[in-house]
Coordinates of N, CA and C in Angstrom, one line a residue:
M497 N 125.2 107.8 101.1 CA 125.5 106.4 100.7 C 124.4 105.9 99.9
L498 N 123.2 106.1 100.3 CA 122.0 105.6 99.6 C 121.9 106.2 98.2
I499 N 122.2 107.5 98.0 CA 122.1 108.1 96.7 C 123.1 107.5 95.8
V500 N 124.3 107.1 96.3 CA 125.3 106.5 95.4 C 124.9 105.1 95.0
A501 N 124.3 104.4 95.9 CA 123.7 103.0 95.6 C 122.6 103.1 94.5
I502 N 121.8 104.1 94.7 CA 120.7 104.2 93.7 C 121.2 104.6 92.3
A503 N 122.2 105.5 92.3 CA 122.8 105.9 91.1 C 123.5 104.7 90.4
W504 N 124.2 103.9 91.2 CA 124.9 102.7 90.7 C 123.9 101.7 90.1
I505 N 122.8 101.5 90.8 CA 121.8 100.6 90.3 C 121.2 101.1 88.9
Y506 N 121.1 102.4 88.8 CA 120.6 103.0 87.6 C 121.6 102.8 86.4
V507 N 122.9 103.1 86.7 CA 123.9 102.9 85.7 C 124.0 101.5 85.2
V508 N 124.1 100.5 86.2 CA 124.2 99.1 85.8 C 122.9 98.6 85.2
G509 N 121.8 99.1 85.6 CA 120.5 98.8 84.9 C 120.6 99.1 83.4
L510 N 121.1 100.3 83.1 CA 121.2 100.8 81.7 C 122.2 99.9 81.0
M511 N 123.3 99.5 81.7 CA 124.3 98.7 81.0 C 123.7 97.3 80.7
A512 N 122.9 96.8 81.6 CA 122.2 95.5 81.4 C 121.2 95.6 80.3
L513 N 120.6 96.7 80.1 CA 119.6 96.8 79.0 C 120.3 96.8 77.7
T514 N 121.5 97.2 77.6 CA 122.2 97.3 76.3 C 122.9 96.0 75.9
E515 N 122.8 95.0 76.8 CA 123.5 93.7 76.5 C 122.7 93.0 75.3
P516 N 123.3 92.3 74.5 CA 122.7 91.7 73.3 C 121.6 90.6 73.7
T517 N 121.8 89.9 74.8 CA 120.8 88.9 75.2 C 120.3 89.1 76.6
V518 N 119.2 88.5 76.9 CA 118.6 88.7 78.2 C 119.5 88.0 79.3
V519 N 120.0 86.9 79.0 CA 120.9 86.2 79.9 C 122.1 87.1 80.2
A520 N 122.7 87.7 79.2 CA 123.9 88.5 79.4 C 123.5 89.8 80.3
G521 N 122.3 90.3 80.1 CA 121.8 91.4 80.9 C 121.6 91.0 82.3
I522 N 121.1 89.9 82.6 CA 120.9 89.4 83.9 C 122.2 89.1 84.6
V523 N 123.1 88.5 83.9 CA 124.5 88.3 84.5 C 125.2 89.6 84.8
T524 N 125.1 90.5 83.9 CA 125.7 91.8 84.1 C 125.1 92.5 85.3
F525 N 123.8 92.5 85.4 CA 123.2 93.1 86.6 C 123.6 92.4 87.9
L526 N 123.6 91.1 87.9 CA 124.0 90.4 89.1 C 125.5 90.6 89.5
F527 N 126.4 90.5 88.6 CA 127.8 90.6 88.9 C 128.3 92.0 89.0
Y528 N 127.7 93.0 88.4 CA 128.1 94.4 88.5 C 127.3 95.2 89.5
C529 N 126.1 94.7 89.9 CA 125.3 95.5 90.8 C 124.9 94.8 92.1
V530 N 124.3 93.7 92.0 CA 123.7 93.0 93.2 C 124.8 92.5 94.1
L531 N 125.8 91.8 93.6 CA 126.9 91.3 94.5 C 127.7 92.4 95.1
P532 N 128.3 93.4 94.2 CA 129.1 94.4 94.8 C 128.3 95.3 95.8
L533 N 127.1 95.7 95.4 CA 126.3 96.6 96.3 C 125.9 95.8 97.6
G534 N 125.6 94.6 97.5 CA 125.3 93.8 98.7 C 126.4 93.7 99.7
T535 N 127.6 93.5 99.1 CA 128.8 93.5 99.9 C 129.1 94.8 100.5
L536 N 129.0 95.9 99.7 CA 129.3 97.2 100.2 C 128.3 97.6 101.3
I537 N 127.1 97.4 101.1 CA 126.1 97.7 102.1 C 126.2 96.9 103.4
Y538 N 126.6 95.7 103.3 CA 126.9 94.8 104.4 C 128.1 95.4 105.2
I539 N 129.1 95.7 104.6 CA 130.3 96.2 105.2 C 130.0 97.6 105.9
A540 N 129.3 98.4 105.1 CA 129.0 99.8 105.7 C 128.1 99.7 106.9
G541 N 127.2 98.7 106.9 CA 126.3 98.6 108.0 C 126.8 97.9 109.3
S542 N 128.1 97.4 109.2 CA 128.6 96.6 110.3 C 128.7 97.4 111.6
G543 N 129.0 98.7 111.5 CA 129.1 99.5 112.7 C 127.8 99.7 113.4
K544 N 126.7 99.9 112.6 CA 125.4 100.1 113.1 C 124.9 98.8 113.8
R545 N 125.2 97.6 113.1 CA 124.8 96.4 113.7 C 125.5 96.1 115.1
K546 N 126.8 96.5 115.1 CA 127.5 96.3 116.3 C 127.0 97.2 117.4
A547 N 126.6 98.5 117.1 CA 126.1 99.4 118.1 C 124.7 98.9 118.6
R548 N 123.9 98.4 117.7 CA 122.6 97.9 118.1 C 122.7 96.7 119.0
R549 N 123.7 95.8 118.7 CA 123.9 94.6 119.6 C 124.4 95.1 121.0
R550 N 125.3 96.0 121.0 CA 125.8 96.6 122.3 C 124.7 97.2 123.1
A551 N 123.8 98.0 122.4 CA 122.7 98.6 123.1 C 121.8 97.5 123.7
A552 N 121.5 96.5 122.9 CA 120.6 95.4 123.4 C 121.3 94.7 124.6
E553 N 122.6 94.4 124.5 CA 123.3 93.8 125.7 C 123.2 94.7 126.9
L554 N 123.4 96.0 126.7 CA 123.4 96.9 127.8 C 122.0 97.0 128.5
A555 N 121.0 97.0 127.6 CA 119.6 97.0 128.1 C 119.3 95.7 128.9
A556 N 119.8 94.6 128.4 CA 119.6 93.3 129.1 C 120.3 93.3 130.4
H557 N 121.5 93.8 130.4 CA 122.3 93.9 131.6 C 121.7 94.8 132.7
S558 N 121.2 95.9 132.2 CA 120.5 96.8 133.1 C 119.2 96.2 133.7
A559 N 118.5 95.5 132.9 CA 117.3 94.8 133.3 C 117.6 93.7 134.4
R560 N 118.7 93.0 134.2 CA 119.2 92.0 135.2 C 119.6 92.7 136.5
Q561 N 120.3 93.8 136.4 CA 120.7 94.5 137.6 C 119.5 95.0 138.4
A562 N 118.5 95.6 137.6 CA 117.3 96.1 138.3 C 116.5 94.9 138.9
E563 N 116.5 93.8 138.3 CA 115.8 92.6 138.8 C 116.5 92.1 140.1
R564 N 117.8 92.2 140.2 CA 118.6 91.7 141.3 C 118.4 92.7 142.5
E565 N 118.2 94.0 142.2 CA 118.0 94.9 143.3 C 116.7 94.8 144.0
D566 N 115.7 94.3 143.3 CA 114.3 94.2 143.8 C 114.2 93.0 144.7

């Protein structure tokens, strides 16, 4: 996944460099790279965030259970 994101940044960066004005280059980079990649990485990472949250809840629950037993 990371190699695809890096390649896409490279491609869009070259596209932005060929734009006739600096403003057009910045807009191209934002709308073709930053926004789509940010969305893609957010969606792709949702499973990992969910797993981390469940692990933290389980650890907290286990700590509460151990506290009650003492």
